[in-house]
Each structure stands twice: as structure tokens, then as C-alpha cells.
């Protein structure tokens, strides 16, 4: 059975075309989500060249019938779809402030994890999700412009390289898409963070902290640094997708958020330590 819509919770995209392998992964990740009354985007992953349909086929992502990216090998179709959905949100949604950050929630309290590529953010997100945290997002914090709370997204966690095998060890029953190899980010697979039945119970959460994680396998002990409010604001601002479009609204709500949270930079080798640190320092 094909899937002709992608309900990501906050909004929905009509899906008019996907290669067979990408369709199977889309059903795996989004197939249990009901259809919303209205869609905000129309997306597709289609062959980019008629000549190369049989020899090294390539595909392109379309959003509202425009093509924002260069084509990729057909074997990377599902990764291209997920990256394309990120682009649709970042460039076309202006009802919330959008930050490039993971969002983890426990006991109704949210922690944001902005991070540079290679910092271990998605691996940490997956580990916390497997160990009882609610994953509101792996990629994008969605902040209400009035309340300053963070909203959940129904999106998977993007795992790369060694993280894929680690998640399989931590959770043998985890729902993972087939791995796409040789992408710009290496080998990539997508982990279903929650089933729709659980996701549908999630409520907007109050942000209590911002943590800038840095995984360091060689670290013999963790290192903690307090990040002051000005540094936290600047870092969140630099990770915002639509701050410049929202203008004064984004300035005021981000300032309000930062004034009511704690900020830390954490260098760590132990995921158990990170769990204890978050619980003791930010959720107590």
C-alpha cells in the first residue's frame, strides 16, 4: 500500500511520488499517523533524468513542484525525503520560532540540545529516547511565539555511521529504516522515535535548559561548563531558521526563554553520566 501523505504532527505534507524503497521506509515511519484535514506542502522524490533511469539512476526532491537541491543517487531516496522535509519546515513555516536543536522531554520539562555535526547529538537523543525520555525532535525545536513552550514533531531520529549499530544493540526491537550508504553524511538510517499512539499524548513542554553536548570517547571524566545567558542567546540565535523573518516576535520570545533556563556545555564519554546530569541539574 502506498502512502500519499506524511503527517509530521505540527503539519502535513501531501506525498505525490516516491521510489518503492523510499515508500516502504515512509510507511514504516509515518504509516500509523492519521490523515489531517489539510496539508501545508506537496512533496515528491522523482527521477531526475529519463536517460539515467536504468544506469545509475538519480532522483530529485520537489517541494510544491520546485526543486531546491541537486539530485542524489536513487539509493538515497529516503534520506533525501527527510532532508527535504527539514527544508520545507525551515523555509516555509512561520507560525513558530524554529531552532536547529534536538528536544528531549521528561516530566513535562524540555531540554534543548543545539550541536554542531559530529557532536553526538542524535546518538544521545536516541539513547535518551530508548531510556524513557520523550523525543520531541532530533533536528528542530518548535517554539510557541506566545507561551515560549516547545511543540513536538512526529519525525524520526537521523542516525549516522556507528550510531546505527549502537542503537540496534541498545534496542533490538527498534524500528529502523534500511541504511542509506555513501551519503554526504556517511551511512544514514532513520529511527522511529515513538508510535503515533504515544506521540498523540504529548503536550507543549516548558523549556528548562539548553545543553551543548560534545561526545569525546577519550575523555576519562566529563567536563562541565556553565554557559551564560548572553552566550546561550547568541548560540540559539545562530541556530535559528526563521528568526530574521519573524523579527521582533522572535527576539522577544527567545529572550524570554533564555531568561528562564540554565545553559551548559558538556564534554562526555558516558551516556549514563549524561542521563544523571540532566536529571540532577535540570529536572530537579
CSV table of C-alpha atoms in Angstrom, one decimal:
chain,number,residue,atom,x,y,z
A,1,UNK,CA,0.0,0.0,0.0
A,2,UNK,CA,1.3,3.4,-0.9
A,3,UNK,CA,1.3,6.4,1.5
A,4,UNK,CA,0.1,9.7,-0.1
A,5,UNK,CA,0.6,11.9,3.0
A,6,UNK,CA,3.2,12.5,5.6
A,7,UNK,CA,1.7,13.6,8.9
A,8,UNK,CA,4.5,15.1,11.0
A,9,UNK,CA,2.3,16.3,13.8
A,10,UNK,CA,2.8,20.0,13.5
A,11,UNK,CA,1.6,19.9,9.9
A,12,UNK,CA,1.2,17.6,7.0
A,13,UNK,CA,2.7,17.2,3.5
A,14,UNK,CA,0.9,15.6,0.6
A,15,UNK,CA,3.3,13.0,-0.9
A,16,UNK,CA,2.7,12.6,-4.7
A,17,UNK,CA,5.6,10.3,-5.6
A,18,UNK,CA,8.3,8.2,-4.0
A,19,UNK,CA,10.5,5.4,-5.3
A,20,UNK,CA,9.4,2.0,-4.0
A,21,UNK,CA,12.2,1.6,-1.4
A,22,UNK,CA,11.5,5.1,0.0
A,23,UNK,CA,7.8,4.4,0.1
A,24,UNK,CA,8.4,1.4,2.3
A,25,UNK,CA,10.5,3.5,4.7
A,26,UNK,CA,7.9,6.3,4.7
A,27,UNK,CA,5.2,3.7,5.6
A,28,UNK,CA,7.5,2.4,8.4
A,29,UNK,CA,8.0,5.8,9.9
A,30,UNK,CA,4.7,7.6,9.2
A,31,UNK,CA,2.2,4.9,8.3
A,32,UNK,CA,0.5,4.8,11.7
A,33,UNK,CA,-0.3,8.5,11.7
A,34,UNK,CA,-3.8,9.5,10.7
A,35,UNK,CA,-4.5,12.0,7.9
A,36,UNK,CA,-5.1,15.6,8.9
A,37,UNK,CA,-7.8,17.7,7.2
A,38,UNK,CA,-5.3,19.9,5.4
A,39,UNK,CA,-1.7,19.8,4.1
A,40,UNK,CA,0.8,22.6,4.1
A,41,UNK,CA,3.2,21.2,1.5
A,42,UNK,CA,3.3,19.0,-1.5
A,43,UNK,CA,6.4,16.8,-1.8
A,44,UNK,CA,7.8,14.2,-4.1
A,45,UNK,CA,11.0,12.3,-4.8
A,46,UNK,CA,11.2,11.7,-8.6
A,47,UNK,CA,13.7,10.5,-11.2
A,48,UNK,CA,15.8,13.5,-12.2
A,49,UNK,CA,16.9,12.1,-15.5
A,50,UNK,CA,15.0,10.0,-18.0
A,51,UNK,CA,18.3,8.9,-19.6
A,52,UNK,CA,19.7,7.6,-16.4
A,53,UNK,CA,16.6,5.7,-15.2
A,54,UNK,CA,18.4,2.3,-15.7
A,55,UNK,CA,22.0,3.2,-15.4
A,56,UNK,CA,23.0,4.8,-12.0
A,57,UNK,CA,19.5,6.4,-11.6
A,58,UNK,CA,19.3,9.7,-9.7
A,59,UNK,CA,16.4,11.3,-8.0
A,60,UNK,CA,15.4,14.8,-7.0
A,61,UNK,CA,13.3,16.2,-4.2
A,62,UNK,CA,10.4,18.5,-5.0
A,63,UNK,CA,8.5,20.8,-2.7
A,64,UNK,CA,5.5,22.5,-4.1
A,65,UNK,CA,6.8,21.5,-7.6
A,66,UNK,CA,10.1,23.4,-7.2
A,67,UNK,CA,13.5,21.6,-6.9
A,68,UNK,CA,15.6,23.1,-4.1
A,69,UNK,CA,18.5,20.5,-4.1
A,70,UNK,CA,20.8,18.8,-6.5
A,71,UNK,CA,19.8,15.2,-7.3
A,72,UNK,CA,21.2,12.3,-5.4
A,73,UNK,CA,21.5,8.5,-6.2
A,74,UNK,CA,18.2,6.7,-6.1
A,75,UNK,CA,19.6,4.5,-3.2
A,76,UNK,CA,19.5,7.7,-1.1
A,77,UNK,CA,15.8,8.5,-1.8
A,78,UNK,CA,14.5,8.2,1.7
A,79,UNK,CA,17.3,10.2,3.3
A,80,UNK,CA,16.6,12.9,0.6
A,81,UNK,CA,13.0,12.9,1.6
A,82,UNK,CA,13.7,13.5,5.2
A,83,UNK,CA,16.3,16.2,4.5
A,84,UNK,CA,13.7,17.8,2.1
A,85,UNK,CA,11.1,17.8,4.9
A,86,UNK,CA,13.6,19.7,7.0
A,87,UNK,CA,14.0,22.2,4.3
A,88,UNK,CA,10.2,22.6,3.8
A,89,UNK,CA,9.8,23.4,7.5
A,90,UNK,CA,12.8,25.7,7.8
A,91,UNK,CA,11.9,27.8,4.8
A,92,UNK,CA,8.1,27.7,4.8
A,93,UNK,CA,6.8,27.6,8.3
A,94,UNK,CA,6.5,30.9,10.2
A,95,UNK,CA,3.9,30.3,13.0
A,96,UNK,CA,6.7,29.2,15.4
A,97,UNK,CA,10.3,30.0,16.0
A,98,UNK,CA,12.4,27.1,14.6
A,99,UNK,CA,15.8,26.3,16.0
A,100,UNK,CA,18.2,23.7,14.9
A,101,UNK,CA,18.3,21.6,18.0
A,102,UNK,CA,17.1,18.3,19.4
A,103,UNK,CA,14.4,18.4,22.1
A,104,UNK,CA,14.1,15.9,24.9
A,105,UNK,CA,11.3,16.0,27.4
A,106,UNK,CA,10.8,14.3,30.8
A,107,UNK,CA,8.2,15.1,33.5
A,108,UNK,CA,6.8,17.8,31.3
A,109,UNK,CA,10.2,19.7,31.2
A,110,UNK,CA,12.1,20.2,27.9
A,111,UNK,CA,15.8,20.4,27.3
A,112,UNK,CA,17.2,21.7,24.0
A,113,UNK,CA,20.4,20.3,22.5
A,114,UNK,CA,21.9,22.5,19.8
A,115,UNK,CA,25.0,21.0,18.4
A,116,UNK,CA,27.4,21.0,15.6
A,117,UNK,CA,27.7,18.0,13.3
A,118,UNK,CA,29.8,15.2,14.8
A,119,UNK,CA,28.9,16.2,18.4
A,120,UNK,CA,26.9,13.0,19.1
A,121,UNK,CA,23.6,14.8,19.4
A,122,UNK,CA,21.5,12.3,17.5
A,123,UNK,CA,23.1,9.3,19.3
A,124,UNK,CA,22.4,11.0,22.6
A,125,UNK,CA,18.8,11.7,21.5
A,126,UNK,CA,18.3,8.0,20.6
A,127,UNK,CA,19.8,6.8,23.8
A,128,UNK,CA,17.7,9.0,25.9
A,129,UNK,CA,14.6,8.1,23.9
A,130,UNK,CA,15.2,4.4,24.5
A,131,UNK,CA,15.7,5.1,28.2
A,132,UNK,CA,12.4,6.8,28.9
A,133,UNK,CA,12.7,10.3,27.6
A,134,UNK,CA,10.2,11.7,25.1
A,135,UNK,CA,11.8,12.7,21.8
A,136,UNK,CA,10.0,15.9,20.6
A,137,UNK,CA,12.6,16.3,17.8
A,138,UNK,CA,16.0,15.3,16.7
A,139,UNK,CA,16.6,18.2,14.4
A,140,UNK,CA,14.2,21.1,15.1
A,141,UNK,CA,12.9,22.8,18.2
A,142,UNK,CA,9.5,24.3,17.5
A,143,UNK,CA,8.8,27.2,19.9
A,144,UNK,CA,5.4,28.8,20.5
A,145,UNK,CA,5.7,32.5,19.9
A,146,UNK,CA,3.4,33.4,22.8
A,147,UNK,CA,3.9,30.8,25.5
A,148,UNK,CA,7.5,30.0,24.8
A,149,UNK,CA,6.8,26.3,25.1
A,150,UNK,CA,8.2,23.7,22.7
A,151,UNK,CA,5.9,21.6,20.5
A,152,UNK,CA,6.5,18.0,19.4
A,153,UNK,CA,7.2,16.9,15.9
A,154,UNK,CA,6.4,13.4,14.6
A,155,UNK,CA,9.7,12.8,12.9
A,156,UNK,CA,12.4,10.1,13.2
A,157,UNK,CA,15.9,10.4,14.6
A,158,UNK,CA,18.6,10.5,11.9
A,159,UNK,CA,21.4,8.1,12.9
A,160,UNK,CA,24.8,8.1,11.2
A,161,UNK,CA,27.6,5.5,10.8
A,162,UNK,CA,28.4,3.7,14.1
A,163,UNK,CA,25.3,5.0,15.8
A,164,UNK,CA,23.2,2.7,13.7
A,165,UNK,CA,24.8,-0.4,15.1
A,166,UNK,CA,24.8,1.0,18.6
A,167,UNK,CA,21.0,1.6,18.6
A,168,UNK,CA,20.5,-2.0,17.3
A,169,UNK,CA,22.5,-3.2,20.3
A,170,UNK,CA,20.6,-1.0,22.8
A,171,UNK,CA,17.2,-1.8,21.4
A,172,UNK,CA,17.0,-4.9,19.2
A,173,UNK,CA,13.3,-4.2,18.5
A,174,UNK,CA,13.9,-0.6,17.4
A,175,UNK,CA,12.1,0.4,14.2
A,176,UNK,CA,14.8,1.5,11.8
A,177,UNK,CA,14.7,2.2,8.1
A,178,UNK,CA,17.2,0.4,5.8
A,179,UNK,CA,20.6,2.1,5.8
A,180,UNK,CA,21.5,4.6,3.0
A,181,UNK,CA,25.2,4.4,2.3
A,182,UNK,CA,27.7,6.9,0.8
A,183,UNK,CA,25.6,10.0,1.6
A,184,UNK,CA,27.2,13.3,2.3
A,185,UNK,CA,26.9,12.3,6.0
A,186,UNK,CA,28.1,8.8,5.5
A,187,UNK,CA,25.8,5.9,6.2
A,188,UNK,CA,22.4,7.0,7.4
A,189,UNK,CA,19.3,5.3,8.9
A,190,UNK,CA,16.2,6.7,10.5
A,191,UNK,CA,14.9,5.5,13.8
A,192,UNK,CA,11.2,5.8,14.7
A,193,UNK,CA,11.2,7.6,18.0
A,194,UNK,CA,7.6,6.9,19.0
A,195,UNK,CA,4.5,5.3,17.7
A,196,UNK,CA,1.6,7.7,16.9
A,197,UNK,CA,-0.5,6.4,19.8
A,198,UNK,CA,2.2,7.6,22.3
A,199,UNK,CA,3.0,10.8,20.3
A,200,UNK,CA,-0.6,11.8,20.4
A,201,UNK,CA,-0.4,12.2,24.2
A,202,UNK,CA,2.4,14.7,24.0
A,203,UNK,CA,1.7,18.2,25.3
A,204,UNK,CA,3.6,21.5,24.8
A,205,UNK,CA,6.5,21.5,27.3
A,206,UNK,CA,8.2,24.2,29.3
A,207,UNK,CA,11.9,24.7,28.4
A,208,UNK,CA,14.1,24.4,31.5
A,209,UNK,CA,17.6,24.1,30.0
A,210,UNK,CA,19.9,24.2,27.0
A,211,UNK,CA,22.8,21.8,26.8
A,212,UNK,CA,25.6,21.9,24.2
A,213,UNK,CA,26.8,18.3,24.1
A,214,UNK,CA,30.2,17.1,22.8
A,215,UNK,CA,30.9,13.4,22.8
A,216,UNK,CA,34.6,12.6,23.5
A,217,UNK,CA,35.4,8.9,23.6
A,218,UNK,CA,38.8,9.6,25.0
A,219,UNK,CA,37.6,11.6,28.0
A,220,UNK,CA,38.4,10.0,31.3
A,221,UNK,CA,36.0,12.2,33.1
A,222,UNK,CA,33.2,14.6,32.0
A,223,UNK,CA,33.8,18.3,31.8
A,224,UNK,CA,31.0,20.8,32.6
A,225,UNK,CA,30.9,24.5,31.7
A,226,UNK,CA,28.2,26.9,32.6
A,227,UNK,CA,27.1,28.9,29.6
A,228,UNK,CA,25.8,32.4,30.5
A,229,UNK,CA,22.6,33.8,29.1
A,230,UNK,CA,24.2,36.1,26.5
A,231,UNK,CA,26.2,33.1,25.1
A,232,UNK,CA,23.1,30.9,25.2
A,233,UNK,CA,21.0,33.5,23.4
A,234,UNK,CA,23.7,34.0,20.7
A,235,UNK,CA,24.0,30.3,20.1
A,236,UNK,CA,20.3,29.8,19.8
A,237,UNK,CA,20.0,32.8,17.5
A,238,UNK,CA,22.8,31.4,15.3
A,239,UNK,CA,20.9,28.1,15.1
A,240,UNK,CA,17.5,29.7,14.2
A,241,UNK,CA,16.0,29.0,10.8
A,242,UNK,CA,13.4,31.8,10.7
A,243,UNK,CA,14.5,34.3,13.3
A,244,UNK,CA,15.1,37.0,10.7
A,245,UNK,CA,11.6,36.6,9.2
A,246,UNK,CA,9.7,36.7,12.5
A,247,UNK,CA,11.7,39.8,13.6
A,248,UNK,CA,10.6,41.4,16.9
A,249,UNK,CA,8.5,38.4,17.8
A,250,UNK,CA,11.4,36.0,17.7
A,251,UNK,CA,13.7,38.4,19.6
A,252,UNK,CA,11.2,38.7,22.5
A,253,UNK,CA,10.3,35.1,22.8
A,254,UNK,CA,13.9,33.9,22.6
A,255,UNK,CA,14.9,36.4,25.2
A,256,UNK,CA,12.1,35.3,27.5
A,257,UNK,CA,13.1,31.6,27.0
A,258,UNK,CA,16.8,32.3,27.8
A,259,UNK,CA,15.9,34.3,30.9
A,260,UNK,CA,14.2,31.3,32.5
A,261,UNK,CA,16.6,28.5,31.7
A,262,UNK,CA,20.1,27.2,32.6
A,263,UNK,CA,22.8,26.7,30.0
A,264,UNK,CA,25.6,24.1,30.0
A,265,UNK,CA,28.3,22.8,27.7
A,266,UNK,CA,29.1,19.2,28.5
A,267,UNK,CA,32.0,17.1,27.2
A,268,UNK,CA,31.3,13.4,28.0
A,269,UNK,CA,32.1,9.8,27.2
A,270,UNK,CA,29.4,8.2,29.3
A,271,UNK,CA,25.8,8.3,28.3
A,272,UNK,CA,24.8,7.2,31.8
A,273,UNK,CA,26.6,10.3,33.1
A,274,UNK,CA,24.6,12.5,30.7
A,275,UNK,CA,21.3,11.0,32.0
A,276,UNK,CA,22.2,11.5,35.6
A,277,UNK,CA,23.5,15.1,34.9
A,278,UNK,CA,20.3,16.1,33.1
A,279,UNK,CA,18.1,14.6,35.9
A,280,UNK,CA,20.1,16.2,38.7
A,281,UNK,CA,21.0,19.6,37.3
A,282,UNK,CA,18.0,20.5,35.1
A,283,UNK,CA,15.0,18.4,36.2
A,284,UNK,CA,15.4,18.5,40.0
